[in-house]
Each structure stands twice: as structure tokens, then as C-alpha cells.
PDB file of C-alpha atoms and ligand atoms in Angstrom:
ATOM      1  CA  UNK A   1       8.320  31.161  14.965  1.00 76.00           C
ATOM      2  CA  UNK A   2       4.545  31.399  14.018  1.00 95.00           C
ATOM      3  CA  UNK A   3       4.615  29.711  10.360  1.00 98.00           C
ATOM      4  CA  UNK A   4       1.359  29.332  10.031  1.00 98.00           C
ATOM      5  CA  UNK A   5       0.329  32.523  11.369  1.00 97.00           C
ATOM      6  CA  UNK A   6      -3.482  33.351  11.262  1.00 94.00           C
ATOM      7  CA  UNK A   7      -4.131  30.349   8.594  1.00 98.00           C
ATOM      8  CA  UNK A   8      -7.413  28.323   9.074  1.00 98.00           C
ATOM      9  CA  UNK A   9      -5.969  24.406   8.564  1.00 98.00           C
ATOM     10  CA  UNK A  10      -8.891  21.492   8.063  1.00 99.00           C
ATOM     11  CA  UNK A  11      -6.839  18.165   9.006  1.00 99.00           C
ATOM     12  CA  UNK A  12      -8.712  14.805   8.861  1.00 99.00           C
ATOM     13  CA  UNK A  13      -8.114  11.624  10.416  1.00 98.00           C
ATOM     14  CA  UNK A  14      -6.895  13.744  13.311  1.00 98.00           C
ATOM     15  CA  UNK A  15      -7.503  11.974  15.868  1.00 98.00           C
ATOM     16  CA  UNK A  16      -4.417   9.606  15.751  1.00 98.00           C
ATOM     17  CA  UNK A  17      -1.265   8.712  14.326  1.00 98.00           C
ATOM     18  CA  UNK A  18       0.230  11.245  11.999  1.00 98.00           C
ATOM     19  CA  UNK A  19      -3.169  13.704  11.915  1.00 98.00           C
ATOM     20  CA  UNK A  20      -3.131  14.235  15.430  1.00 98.00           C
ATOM     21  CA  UNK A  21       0.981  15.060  15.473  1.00 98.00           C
ATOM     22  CA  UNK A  22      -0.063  17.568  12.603  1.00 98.00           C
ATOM     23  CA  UNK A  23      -2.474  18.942  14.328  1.00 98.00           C
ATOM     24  CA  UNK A  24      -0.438  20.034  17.652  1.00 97.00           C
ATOM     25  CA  UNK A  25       2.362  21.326  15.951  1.00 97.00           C
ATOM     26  CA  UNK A  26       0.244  23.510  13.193  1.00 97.00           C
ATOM     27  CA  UNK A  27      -1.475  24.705  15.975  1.00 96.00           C
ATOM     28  CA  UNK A  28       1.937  25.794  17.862  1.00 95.00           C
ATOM     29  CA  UNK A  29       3.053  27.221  14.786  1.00 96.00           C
ATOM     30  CA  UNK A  30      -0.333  29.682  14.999  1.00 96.00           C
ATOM     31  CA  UNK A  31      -2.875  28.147  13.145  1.00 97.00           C
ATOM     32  CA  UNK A  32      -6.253  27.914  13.665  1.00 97.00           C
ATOM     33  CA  UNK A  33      -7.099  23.993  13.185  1.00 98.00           C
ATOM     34  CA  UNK A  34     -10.244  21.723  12.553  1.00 98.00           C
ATOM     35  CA  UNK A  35      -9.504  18.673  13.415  1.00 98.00           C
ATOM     36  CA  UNK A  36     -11.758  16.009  12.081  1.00 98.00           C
ATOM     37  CA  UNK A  37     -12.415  11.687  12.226  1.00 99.00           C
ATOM     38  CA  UNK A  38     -14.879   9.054  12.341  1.00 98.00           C
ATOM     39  CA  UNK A  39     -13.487   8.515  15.829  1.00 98.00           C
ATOM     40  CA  UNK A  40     -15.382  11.467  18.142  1.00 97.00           C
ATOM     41  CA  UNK A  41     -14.054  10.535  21.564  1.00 98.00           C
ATOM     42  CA  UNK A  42     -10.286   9.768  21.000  1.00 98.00           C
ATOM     43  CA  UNK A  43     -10.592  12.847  18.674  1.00 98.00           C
ATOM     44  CA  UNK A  44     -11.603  15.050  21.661  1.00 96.00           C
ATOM     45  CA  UNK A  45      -9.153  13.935  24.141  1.00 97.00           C
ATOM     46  CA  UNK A  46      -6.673  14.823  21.167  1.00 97.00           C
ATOM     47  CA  UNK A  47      -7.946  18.210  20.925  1.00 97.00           C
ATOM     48  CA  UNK A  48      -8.458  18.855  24.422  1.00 96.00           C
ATOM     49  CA  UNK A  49      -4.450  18.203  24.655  1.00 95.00           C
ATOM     50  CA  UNK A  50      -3.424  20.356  22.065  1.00 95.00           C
ATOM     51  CA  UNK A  51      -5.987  23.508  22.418  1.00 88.00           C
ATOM     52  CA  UNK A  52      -5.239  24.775  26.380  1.00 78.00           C
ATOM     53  CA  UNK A  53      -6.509  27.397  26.834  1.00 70.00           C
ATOM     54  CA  UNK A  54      -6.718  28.501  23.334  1.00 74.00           C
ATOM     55  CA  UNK A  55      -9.949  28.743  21.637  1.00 83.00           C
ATOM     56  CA  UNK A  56      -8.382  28.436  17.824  1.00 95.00           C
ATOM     57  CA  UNK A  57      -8.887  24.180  17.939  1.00 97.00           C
ATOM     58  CA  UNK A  58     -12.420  23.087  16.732  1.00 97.00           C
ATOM     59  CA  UNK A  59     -12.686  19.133  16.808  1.00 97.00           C
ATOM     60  CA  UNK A  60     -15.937  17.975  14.300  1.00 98.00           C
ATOM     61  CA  UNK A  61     -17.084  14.120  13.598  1.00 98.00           C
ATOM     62  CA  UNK A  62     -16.456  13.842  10.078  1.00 98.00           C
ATOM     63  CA  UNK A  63     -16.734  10.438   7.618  1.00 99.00           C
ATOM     64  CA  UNK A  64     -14.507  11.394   4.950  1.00 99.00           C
ATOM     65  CA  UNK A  65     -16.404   8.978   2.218  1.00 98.00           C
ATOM     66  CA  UNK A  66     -19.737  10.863   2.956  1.00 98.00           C
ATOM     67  CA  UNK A  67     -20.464  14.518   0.619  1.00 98.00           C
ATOM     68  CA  UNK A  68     -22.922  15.314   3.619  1.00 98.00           C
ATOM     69  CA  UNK A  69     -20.023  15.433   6.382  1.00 98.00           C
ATOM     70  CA  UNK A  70     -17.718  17.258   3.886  1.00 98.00           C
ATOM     71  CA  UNK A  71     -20.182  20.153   3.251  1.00 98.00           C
ATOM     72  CA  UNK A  72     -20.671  20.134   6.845  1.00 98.00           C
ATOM     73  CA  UNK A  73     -17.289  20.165   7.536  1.00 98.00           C
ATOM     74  CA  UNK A  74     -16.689  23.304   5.233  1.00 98.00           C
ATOM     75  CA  UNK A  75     -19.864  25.486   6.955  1.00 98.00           C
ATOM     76  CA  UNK A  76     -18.662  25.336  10.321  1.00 98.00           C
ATOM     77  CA  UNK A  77     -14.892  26.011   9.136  1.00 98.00           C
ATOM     78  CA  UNK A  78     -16.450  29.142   7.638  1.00 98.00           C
ATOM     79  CA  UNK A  79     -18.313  29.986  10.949  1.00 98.00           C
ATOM     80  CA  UNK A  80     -16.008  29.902  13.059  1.00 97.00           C
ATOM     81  CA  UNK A  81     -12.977  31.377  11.070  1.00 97.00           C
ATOM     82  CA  UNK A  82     -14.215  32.547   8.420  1.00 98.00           C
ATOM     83  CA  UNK A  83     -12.109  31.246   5.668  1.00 98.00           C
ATOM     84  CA  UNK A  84     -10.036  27.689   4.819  1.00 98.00           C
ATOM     85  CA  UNK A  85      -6.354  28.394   3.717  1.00 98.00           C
ATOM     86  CA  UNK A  86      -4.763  24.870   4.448  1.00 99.00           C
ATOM     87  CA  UNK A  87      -6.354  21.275   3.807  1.00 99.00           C
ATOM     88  CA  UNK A  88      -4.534  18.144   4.813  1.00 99.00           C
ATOM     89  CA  UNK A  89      -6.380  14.723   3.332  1.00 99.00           C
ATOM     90  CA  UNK A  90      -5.143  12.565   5.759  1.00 99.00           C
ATOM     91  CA  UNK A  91      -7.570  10.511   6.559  1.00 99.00           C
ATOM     92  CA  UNK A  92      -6.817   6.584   5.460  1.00 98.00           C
ATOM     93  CA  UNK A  93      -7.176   3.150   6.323  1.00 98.00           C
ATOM     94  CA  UNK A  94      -5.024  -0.055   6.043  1.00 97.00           C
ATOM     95  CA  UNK A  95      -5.201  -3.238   4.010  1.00 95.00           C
ATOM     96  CA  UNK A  96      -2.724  -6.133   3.616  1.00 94.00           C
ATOM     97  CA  UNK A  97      -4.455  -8.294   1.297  1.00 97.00           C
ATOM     98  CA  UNK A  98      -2.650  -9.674  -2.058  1.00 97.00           C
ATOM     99  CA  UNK A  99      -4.584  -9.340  -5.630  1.00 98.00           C
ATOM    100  CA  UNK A 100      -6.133 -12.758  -5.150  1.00 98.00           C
ATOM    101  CA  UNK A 101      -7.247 -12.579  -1.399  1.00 98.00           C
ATOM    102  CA  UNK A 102      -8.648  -9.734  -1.962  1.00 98.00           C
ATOM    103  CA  UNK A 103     -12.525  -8.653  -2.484  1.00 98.00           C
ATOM    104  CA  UNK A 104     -14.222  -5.811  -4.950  1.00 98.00           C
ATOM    105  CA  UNK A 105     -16.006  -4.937  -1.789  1.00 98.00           C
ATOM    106  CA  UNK A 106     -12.909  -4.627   0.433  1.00 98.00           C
ATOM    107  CA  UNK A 107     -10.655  -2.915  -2.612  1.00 98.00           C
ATOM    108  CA  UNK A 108     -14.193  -0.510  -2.846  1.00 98.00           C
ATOM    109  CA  UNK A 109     -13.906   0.310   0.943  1.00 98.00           C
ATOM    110  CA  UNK A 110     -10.052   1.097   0.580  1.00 98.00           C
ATOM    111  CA  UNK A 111     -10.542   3.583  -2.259  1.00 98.00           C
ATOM    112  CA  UNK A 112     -13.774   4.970  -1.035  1.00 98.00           C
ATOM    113  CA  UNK A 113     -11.765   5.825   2.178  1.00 99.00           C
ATOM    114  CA  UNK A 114      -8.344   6.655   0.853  1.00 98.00           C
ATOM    115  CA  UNK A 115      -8.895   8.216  -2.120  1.00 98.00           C
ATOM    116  CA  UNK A 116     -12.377   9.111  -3.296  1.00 98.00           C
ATOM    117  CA  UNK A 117     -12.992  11.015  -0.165  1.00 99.00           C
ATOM    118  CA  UNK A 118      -9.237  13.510  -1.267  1.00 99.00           C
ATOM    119  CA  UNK A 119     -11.373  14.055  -4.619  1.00 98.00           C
ATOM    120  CA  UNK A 120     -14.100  15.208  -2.533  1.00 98.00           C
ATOM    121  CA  UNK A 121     -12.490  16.719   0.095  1.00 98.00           C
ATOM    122  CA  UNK A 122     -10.103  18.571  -2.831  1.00 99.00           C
ATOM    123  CA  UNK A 123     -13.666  19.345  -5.098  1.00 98.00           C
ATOM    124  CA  UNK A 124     -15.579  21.294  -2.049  1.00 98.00           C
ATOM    125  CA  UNK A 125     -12.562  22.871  -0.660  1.00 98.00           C
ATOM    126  CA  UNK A 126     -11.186  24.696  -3.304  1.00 98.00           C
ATOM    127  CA  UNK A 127     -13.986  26.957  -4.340  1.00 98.00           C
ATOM    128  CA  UNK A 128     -13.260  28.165  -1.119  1.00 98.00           C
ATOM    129  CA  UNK A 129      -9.585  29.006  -1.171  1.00 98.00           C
ATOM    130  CA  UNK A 130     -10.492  30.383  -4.692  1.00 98.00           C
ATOM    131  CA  UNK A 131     -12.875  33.218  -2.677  1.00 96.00           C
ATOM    132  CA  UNK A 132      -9.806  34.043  -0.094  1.00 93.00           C
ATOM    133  CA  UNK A 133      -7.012  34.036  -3.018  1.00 98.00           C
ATOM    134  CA  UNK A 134      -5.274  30.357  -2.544  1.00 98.00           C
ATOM    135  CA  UNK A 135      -4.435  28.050  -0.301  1.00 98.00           C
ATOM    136  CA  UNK A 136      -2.171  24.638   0.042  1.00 99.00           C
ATOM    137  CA  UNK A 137      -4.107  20.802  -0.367  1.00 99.00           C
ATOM    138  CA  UNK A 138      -1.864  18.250   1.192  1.00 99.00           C
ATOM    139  CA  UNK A 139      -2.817  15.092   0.676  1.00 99.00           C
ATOM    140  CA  UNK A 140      -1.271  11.972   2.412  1.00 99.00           C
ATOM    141  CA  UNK A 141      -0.050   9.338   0.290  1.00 99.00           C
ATOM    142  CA  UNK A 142       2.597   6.427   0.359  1.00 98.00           C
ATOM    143  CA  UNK A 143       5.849   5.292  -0.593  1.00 98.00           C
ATOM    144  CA  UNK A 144       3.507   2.417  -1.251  1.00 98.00           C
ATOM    145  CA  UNK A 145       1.793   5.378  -4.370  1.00 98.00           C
ATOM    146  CA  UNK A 146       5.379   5.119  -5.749  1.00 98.00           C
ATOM    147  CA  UNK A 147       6.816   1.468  -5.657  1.00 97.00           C
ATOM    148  CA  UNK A 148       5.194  -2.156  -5.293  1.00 95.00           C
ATOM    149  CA  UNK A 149       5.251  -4.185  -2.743  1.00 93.00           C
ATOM    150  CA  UNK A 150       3.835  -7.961  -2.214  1.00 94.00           C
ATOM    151  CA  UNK A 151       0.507  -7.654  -1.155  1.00 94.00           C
ATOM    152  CA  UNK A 152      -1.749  -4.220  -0.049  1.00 95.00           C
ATOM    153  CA  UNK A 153      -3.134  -4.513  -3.745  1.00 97.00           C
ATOM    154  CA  UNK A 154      -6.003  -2.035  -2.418  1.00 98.00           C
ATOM    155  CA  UNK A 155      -3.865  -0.352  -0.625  1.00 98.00           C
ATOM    156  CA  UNK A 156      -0.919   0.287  -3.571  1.00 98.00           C
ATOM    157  CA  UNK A 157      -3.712   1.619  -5.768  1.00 98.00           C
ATOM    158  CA  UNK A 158      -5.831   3.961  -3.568  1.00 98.00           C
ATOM    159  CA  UNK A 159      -2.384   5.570  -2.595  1.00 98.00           C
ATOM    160  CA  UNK A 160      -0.974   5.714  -6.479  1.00 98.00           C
ATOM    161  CA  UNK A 161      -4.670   7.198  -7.509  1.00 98.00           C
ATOM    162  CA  UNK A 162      -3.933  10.153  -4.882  1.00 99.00           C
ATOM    163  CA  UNK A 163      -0.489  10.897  -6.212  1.00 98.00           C
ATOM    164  CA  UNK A 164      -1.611  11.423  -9.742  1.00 98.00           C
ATOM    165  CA  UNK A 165      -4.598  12.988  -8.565  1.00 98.00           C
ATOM    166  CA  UNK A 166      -2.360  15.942  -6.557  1.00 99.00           C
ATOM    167  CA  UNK A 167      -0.496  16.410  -9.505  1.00 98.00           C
ATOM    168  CA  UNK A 168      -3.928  16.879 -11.944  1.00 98.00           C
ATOM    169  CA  UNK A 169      -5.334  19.023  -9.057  1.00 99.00           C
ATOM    170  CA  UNK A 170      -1.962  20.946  -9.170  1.00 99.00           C
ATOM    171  CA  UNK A 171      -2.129  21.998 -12.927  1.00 98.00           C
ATOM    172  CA  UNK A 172      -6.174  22.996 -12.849  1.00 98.00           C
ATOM    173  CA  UNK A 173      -5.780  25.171  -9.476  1.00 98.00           C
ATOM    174  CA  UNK A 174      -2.336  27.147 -10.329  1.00 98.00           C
ATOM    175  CA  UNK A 175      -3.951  30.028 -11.579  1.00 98.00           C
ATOM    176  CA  UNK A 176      -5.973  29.834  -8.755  1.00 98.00           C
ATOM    177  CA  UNK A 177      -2.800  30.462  -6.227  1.00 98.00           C
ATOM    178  CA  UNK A 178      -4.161  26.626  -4.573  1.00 99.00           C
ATOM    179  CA  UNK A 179      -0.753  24.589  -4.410  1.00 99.00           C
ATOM    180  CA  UNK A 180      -1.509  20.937  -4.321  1.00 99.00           C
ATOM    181  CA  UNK A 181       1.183  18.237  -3.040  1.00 99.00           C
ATOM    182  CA  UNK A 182       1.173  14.986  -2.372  1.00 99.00           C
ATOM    183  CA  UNK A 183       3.790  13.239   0.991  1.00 99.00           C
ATOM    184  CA  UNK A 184       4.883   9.728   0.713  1.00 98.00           C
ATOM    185  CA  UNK A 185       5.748   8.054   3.848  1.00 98.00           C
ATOM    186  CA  UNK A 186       7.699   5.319   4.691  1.00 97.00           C
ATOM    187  CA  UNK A 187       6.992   3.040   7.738  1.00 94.00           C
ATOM    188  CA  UNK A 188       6.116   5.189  10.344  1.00 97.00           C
ATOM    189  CA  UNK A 189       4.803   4.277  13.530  1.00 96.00           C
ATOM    190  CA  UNK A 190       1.152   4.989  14.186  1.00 97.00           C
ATOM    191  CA  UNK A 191      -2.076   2.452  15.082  1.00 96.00           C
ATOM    192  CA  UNK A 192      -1.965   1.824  11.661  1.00 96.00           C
ATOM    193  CA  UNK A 193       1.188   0.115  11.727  1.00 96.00           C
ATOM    194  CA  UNK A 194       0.915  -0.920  15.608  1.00 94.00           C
ATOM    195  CA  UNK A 195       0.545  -5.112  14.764  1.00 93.00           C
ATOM    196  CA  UNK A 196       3.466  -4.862  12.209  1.00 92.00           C
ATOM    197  CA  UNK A 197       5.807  -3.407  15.150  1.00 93.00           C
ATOM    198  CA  UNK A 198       4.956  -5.679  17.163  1.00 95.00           C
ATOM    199  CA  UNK A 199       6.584  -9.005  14.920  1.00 95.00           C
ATOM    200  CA  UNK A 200      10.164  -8.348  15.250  1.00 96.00           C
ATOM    201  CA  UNK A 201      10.845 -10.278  11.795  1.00 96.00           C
ATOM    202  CA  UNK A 202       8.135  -7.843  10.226  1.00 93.00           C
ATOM    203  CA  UNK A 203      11.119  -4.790  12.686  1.00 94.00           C
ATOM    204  CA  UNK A 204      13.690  -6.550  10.891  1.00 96.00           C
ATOM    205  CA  UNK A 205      12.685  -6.334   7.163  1.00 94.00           C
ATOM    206  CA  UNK A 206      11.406  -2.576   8.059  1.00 93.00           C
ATOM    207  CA  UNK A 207      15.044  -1.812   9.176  1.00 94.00           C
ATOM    208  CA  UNK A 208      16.647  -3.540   6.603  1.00 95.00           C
ATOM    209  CA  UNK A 209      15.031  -1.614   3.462  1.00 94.00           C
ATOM    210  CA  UNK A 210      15.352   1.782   6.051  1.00 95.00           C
ATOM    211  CA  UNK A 211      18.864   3.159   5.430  1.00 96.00           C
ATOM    212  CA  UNK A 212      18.369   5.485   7.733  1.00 97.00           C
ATOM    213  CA  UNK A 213      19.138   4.468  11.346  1.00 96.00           C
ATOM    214  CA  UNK A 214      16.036   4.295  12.767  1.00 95.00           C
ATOM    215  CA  UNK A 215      11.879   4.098  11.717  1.00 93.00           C
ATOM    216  CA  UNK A 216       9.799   6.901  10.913  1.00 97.00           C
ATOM    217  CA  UNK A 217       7.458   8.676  13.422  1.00 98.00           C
ATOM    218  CA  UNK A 218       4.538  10.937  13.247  1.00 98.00           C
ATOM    219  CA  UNK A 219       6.270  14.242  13.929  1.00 98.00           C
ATOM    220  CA  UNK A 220       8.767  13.301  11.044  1.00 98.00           C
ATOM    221  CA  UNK A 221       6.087  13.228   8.614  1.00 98.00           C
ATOM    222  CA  UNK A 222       4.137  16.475  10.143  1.00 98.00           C
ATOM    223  CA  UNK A 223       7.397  18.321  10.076  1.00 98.00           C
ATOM    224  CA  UNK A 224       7.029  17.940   5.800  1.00 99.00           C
ATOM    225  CA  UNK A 225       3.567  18.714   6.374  1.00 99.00           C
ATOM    226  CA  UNK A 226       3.759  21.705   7.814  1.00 98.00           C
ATOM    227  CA  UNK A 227       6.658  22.834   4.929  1.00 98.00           C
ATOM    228  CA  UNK A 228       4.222  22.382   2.372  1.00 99.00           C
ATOM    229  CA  UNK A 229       0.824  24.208   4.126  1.00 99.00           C
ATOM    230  CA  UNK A 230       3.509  27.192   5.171  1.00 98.00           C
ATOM    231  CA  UNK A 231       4.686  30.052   2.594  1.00 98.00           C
ATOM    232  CA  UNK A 232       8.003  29.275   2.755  1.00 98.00           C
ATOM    233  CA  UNK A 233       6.825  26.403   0.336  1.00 98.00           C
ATOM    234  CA  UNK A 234       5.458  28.770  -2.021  1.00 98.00           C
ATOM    235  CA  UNK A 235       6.713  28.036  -5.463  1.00 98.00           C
ATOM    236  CA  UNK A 236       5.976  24.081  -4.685  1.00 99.00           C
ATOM    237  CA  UNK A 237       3.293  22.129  -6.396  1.00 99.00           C
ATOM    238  CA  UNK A 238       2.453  19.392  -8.132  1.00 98.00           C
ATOM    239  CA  UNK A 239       5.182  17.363  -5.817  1.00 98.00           C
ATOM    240  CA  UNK A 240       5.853  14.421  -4.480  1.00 98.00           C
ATOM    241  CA  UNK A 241       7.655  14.902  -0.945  1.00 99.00           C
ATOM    242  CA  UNK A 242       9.233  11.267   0.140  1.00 98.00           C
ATOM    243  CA  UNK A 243       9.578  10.734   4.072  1.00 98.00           C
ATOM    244  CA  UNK A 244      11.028   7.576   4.143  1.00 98.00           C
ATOM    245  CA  UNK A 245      14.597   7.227   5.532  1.00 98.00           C
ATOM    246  CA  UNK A 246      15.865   6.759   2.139  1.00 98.00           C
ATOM    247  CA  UNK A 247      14.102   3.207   1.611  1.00 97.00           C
ATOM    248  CA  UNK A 248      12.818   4.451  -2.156  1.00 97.00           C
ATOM    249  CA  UNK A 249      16.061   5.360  -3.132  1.00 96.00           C
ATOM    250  CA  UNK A 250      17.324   1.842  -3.539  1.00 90.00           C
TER     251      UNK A 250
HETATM  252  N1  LIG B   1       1.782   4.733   9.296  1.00 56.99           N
HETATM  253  C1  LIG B   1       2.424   4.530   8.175  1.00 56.99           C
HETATM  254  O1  LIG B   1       3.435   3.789   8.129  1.00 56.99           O
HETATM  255  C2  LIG B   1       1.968   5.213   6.903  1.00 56.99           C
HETATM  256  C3  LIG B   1       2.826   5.127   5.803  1.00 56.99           C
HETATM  257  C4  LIG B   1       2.452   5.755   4.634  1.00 56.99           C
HETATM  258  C5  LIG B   1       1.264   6.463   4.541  1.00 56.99           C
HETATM  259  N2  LIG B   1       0.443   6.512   5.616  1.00 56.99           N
HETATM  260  C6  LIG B   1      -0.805   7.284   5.461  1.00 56.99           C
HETATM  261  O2  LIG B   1      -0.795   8.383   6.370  1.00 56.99           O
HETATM  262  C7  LIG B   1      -2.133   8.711   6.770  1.00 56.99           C
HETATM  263  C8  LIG B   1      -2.234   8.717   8.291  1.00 56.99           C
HETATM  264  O3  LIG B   1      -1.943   7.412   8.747  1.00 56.99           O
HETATM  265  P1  LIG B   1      -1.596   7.022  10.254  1.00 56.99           P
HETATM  266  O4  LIG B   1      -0.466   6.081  10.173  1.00 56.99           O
HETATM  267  O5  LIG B   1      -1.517   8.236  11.094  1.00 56.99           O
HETATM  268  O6  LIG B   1      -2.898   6.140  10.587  1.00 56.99           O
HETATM  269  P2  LIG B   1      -3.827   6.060  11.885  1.00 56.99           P
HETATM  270  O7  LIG B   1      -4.625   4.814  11.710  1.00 56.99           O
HETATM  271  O8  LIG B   1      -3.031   6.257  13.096  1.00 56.99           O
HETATM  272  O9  LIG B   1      -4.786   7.330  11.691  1.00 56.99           O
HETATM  273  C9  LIG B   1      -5.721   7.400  10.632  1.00 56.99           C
HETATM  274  C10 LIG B   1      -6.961   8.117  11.119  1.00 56.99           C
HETATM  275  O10 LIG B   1      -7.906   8.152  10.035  1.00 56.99           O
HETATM  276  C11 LIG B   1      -9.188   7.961  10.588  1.00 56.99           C
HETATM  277  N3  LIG B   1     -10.146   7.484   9.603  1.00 56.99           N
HETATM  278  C12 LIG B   1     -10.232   6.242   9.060  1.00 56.99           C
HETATM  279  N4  LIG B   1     -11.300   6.174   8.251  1.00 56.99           N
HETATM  280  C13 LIG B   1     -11.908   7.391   8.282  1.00 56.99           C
HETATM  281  C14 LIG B   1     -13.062   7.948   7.650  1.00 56.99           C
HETATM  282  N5  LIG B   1     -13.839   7.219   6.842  1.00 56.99           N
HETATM  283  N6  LIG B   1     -13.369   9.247   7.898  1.00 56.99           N
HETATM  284  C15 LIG B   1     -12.600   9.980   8.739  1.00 56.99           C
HETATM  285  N7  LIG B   1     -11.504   9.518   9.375  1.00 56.99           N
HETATM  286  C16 LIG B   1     -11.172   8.231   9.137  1.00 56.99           C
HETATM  287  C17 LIG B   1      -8.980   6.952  11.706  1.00 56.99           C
HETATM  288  O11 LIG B   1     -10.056   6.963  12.635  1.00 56.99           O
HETATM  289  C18 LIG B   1      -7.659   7.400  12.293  1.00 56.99           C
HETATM  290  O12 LIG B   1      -7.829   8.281  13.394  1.00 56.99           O
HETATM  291  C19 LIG B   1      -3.034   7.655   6.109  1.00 56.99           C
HETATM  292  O13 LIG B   1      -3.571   8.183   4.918  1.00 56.99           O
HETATM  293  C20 LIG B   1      -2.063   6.525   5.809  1.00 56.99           C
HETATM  294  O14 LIG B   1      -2.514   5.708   4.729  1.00 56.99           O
HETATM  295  C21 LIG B   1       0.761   5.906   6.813  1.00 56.99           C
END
């Protein structure tokens, strides 16, 4: 089934990890997908994997911190389909430091990347879905937006700005018919997370606060994705979906 039949998606950080498993499977559910990243090569091969023979997969070089590449972004979106229905802020970058290791210029960088750039990305897209009657943001936080953890001070706090900040967006675009969510993974494994499953006593604590019998991957978080960019999620915003293997619910 086509569940995103003739929708025009903009997913960033696509060329990896989580982005990239969104990206193949909104485009085999029929949508028409701009895939965007800092990383232009690796994003290419991506998107020449995914698009086939089909011409509905546009791949564009896009710094998520930078206005410029946004309002780029958006004109060539427009160009070529004529309309943005779907926006996944996905985009987002690591950081493991604790309060005191860390730097104003390194926290800066983490909420420049990870969240300033979904206030952006959420500010020049939704005049947009305003002109072709709605649309669904999804923006990617963490389980790490929800609950603390030692450490990632940056990290914690970039992710717990975007939760709120879906939930704001949610309440000033309802009349708008724009549904804004936020998704909370748990440990999921991406080349974010490659060095952490590589230290089995790192495996071990993962597995031991994941109820669930097994760790998280990409296509488990782009299957919630693709709930919450579809109709079928219609009556949904302002929500917090958790894809975690239960560890937030002890
Ligand atoms: N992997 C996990 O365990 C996990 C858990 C919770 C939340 N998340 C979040 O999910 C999202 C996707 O993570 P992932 O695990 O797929 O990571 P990933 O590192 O595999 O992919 C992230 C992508 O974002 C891109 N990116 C980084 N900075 C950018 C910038 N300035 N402009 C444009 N693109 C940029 C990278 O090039 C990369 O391709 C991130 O927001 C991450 O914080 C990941």
C-alpha cells in the first residue's frame, strides 16, 4: 500500500543512519522525497539506491544550521514538485561530554545542529504547507529529550529543546491543518552509535535498560516515522512517540 501517495517529503540528514532508512521506505510507500546532508557523496550513493529508475528522489547538499541552504532547500522542493507536504528534522549530531568537560563552544555546535536548525527548518517550511492546506513536521528527538542520563549534557538539552519546541509548534500551526510531532528513540544502531556497539560492556548496559529482546534499528524508528507523515495519523499532534524497547518505562 502507497501511504504516502503523491506527498512531497523533505528528510535531512539523509544520507545515513535513520534518514536514509526513512527515506527508502517513504519513497516505497509513494512519496516523492528530498533527501538532504552535509555529506554530498555518501548522500548520492544513498539516493542512487533507493530512486531506480524512478525520477521522484532529488538528493540536495544542505547544512541544516545555515538560513541560506534552508531557503535553498525549499526553492528547489517547489521546482521540482511543486509543493512540501511532509518535513522530517532529522538531521543531528552526537556528544558525550558531562556538564564540566564540556565547552560553550561545543554545547553551541550541538544546539546549533540539533535544534536551532528544527526552528528554522519548522519557521521556512510551514508558510509553505500553509499555501497547500497542511502538512506533518516530524522532528527527531531522544529518549535522551525525556530522561537524564550521566553525561551528553549538550546532547540532553538540544534534544529536550526540540520536544517542547514540537509541542509549541503544534498549538500555533493547528488551525493551519500542519501536525507537528516529536519521536524519541532509544539506542538504535546507526554511525552515530557505531563506537558504543563496538564496547561490549557499553552492549551490555544497552541491553540491560532494553526490555525488549533486542536493540533498536533504523527501520524501527522510520516505521513511526512514516505513521506520523501518513493520514492515518491524522488527529495526532503535539506528541511524543517513544521507540525505545520499553527502556523509558522503567
Ligand atoms: N542512533 C541513535 O541511537 C539515536 C537515538 C536517539 C535519537 N537519535 C537521533 O536521530 C537522528 C538521526 O540519527 P542517526 O542515528 O541516524 O545518526 P547518523 O549519524 O547515522 O545520521 C545523521 C546524519 O545527519 C547528518 N548531519 C550532521 N550534521 C548535519 C548538518 N549540519 N546539516 C545536515 N546534515 C547533518 C550527518 O551527515 C548524518 O548523515 C539524530 O537527530 C539523532 O540525534 C539517534
Amino acid at each position: 500500500m502507497e501511504r504516502l501517495k503523491d506527498k512531497v517529503a523533505i528528510i535531512t540528514g539523509a544520507a545515513n543512519g535513520q534518514g536514509a532508512a526513512e527515506a527508502k521506505m517513504f519513497s516505497e510507500n509513494g512519496a516523492k522525497v528530498v533527501m538532504t546532508d552535509i555529506l554530498e557523496e555518501e548522500l548520492q550513493n544513498v539516493a542512487n539506491n533507493i530512486r531506480g529508475d524512478k525520477k521522484s528522489v532529488l538528493s540536495l547538499k544542505h547544512d541544516v544550521t545555515s538560513e541560506k541552504d534552508w531557503k535553498h532547500i525549499i526553492n528547489e522542493t517547489k521546482e521540482h514538485f511543486g509543493k512540501i507536504d511532509i518535513l522530517v528534522n532529522n538531521a543531528g549530531i552526537g556528544s558525550t561530554k558531562t556538564i564540566e568537560e564540556e565547552t560553550i563552544e561545543g554545547w553551541e555546535k550541538v544546539q546549533k545542529v540539533n535544534s536551532n536548525s528544527v526552528f528554522i527548518g519548522i519557521k521556512y517550511t510551514a508558510p509553505e504547507m500553509k499555501k497547500s492546506g497542511g502538512g506533518s513536521i516530524i522532528n527527531l528527538s531522544s529518549v535522551y529529550g525525556i530522561i537524564g542520563v550521566k553525561g551528553y549534557s549538550a546532547y540532553h538539552a538540544s534534544k529536550g529543546a526540540i520536544r517542547s519546541l514540537s509541542k509549541t509548534a503544534a498549538m500555533e500551526f493547528a488551525k493551519h491543518h500542519i501536525r507537528v510531532n516529536s519521536v524519541h528513540p532509544g539506542l538504535i544502531q546507526t554511525p552515530m552509535t557505531e563506537s558504543l556497539f563496538l564496547d561490549p560492556n557499553i552492549v551490555e548496559w544497552m541491553q540491560s535498560v532494553t526490555p525488549w529482546p533486542r536493540l533498536g534499528k533504523p527501520e524501527d524508528v522510520a516505521n513511526g516515522v512514516l505513521f506520523l507523515a501518513s493520514d492515518e495519523s491524522s488527529f495526532i499532534t503535539g506528541t511524543e512517540l517513544i521507540i525505545d524497547g520499553g527502556w523509558t518505562t522503567h
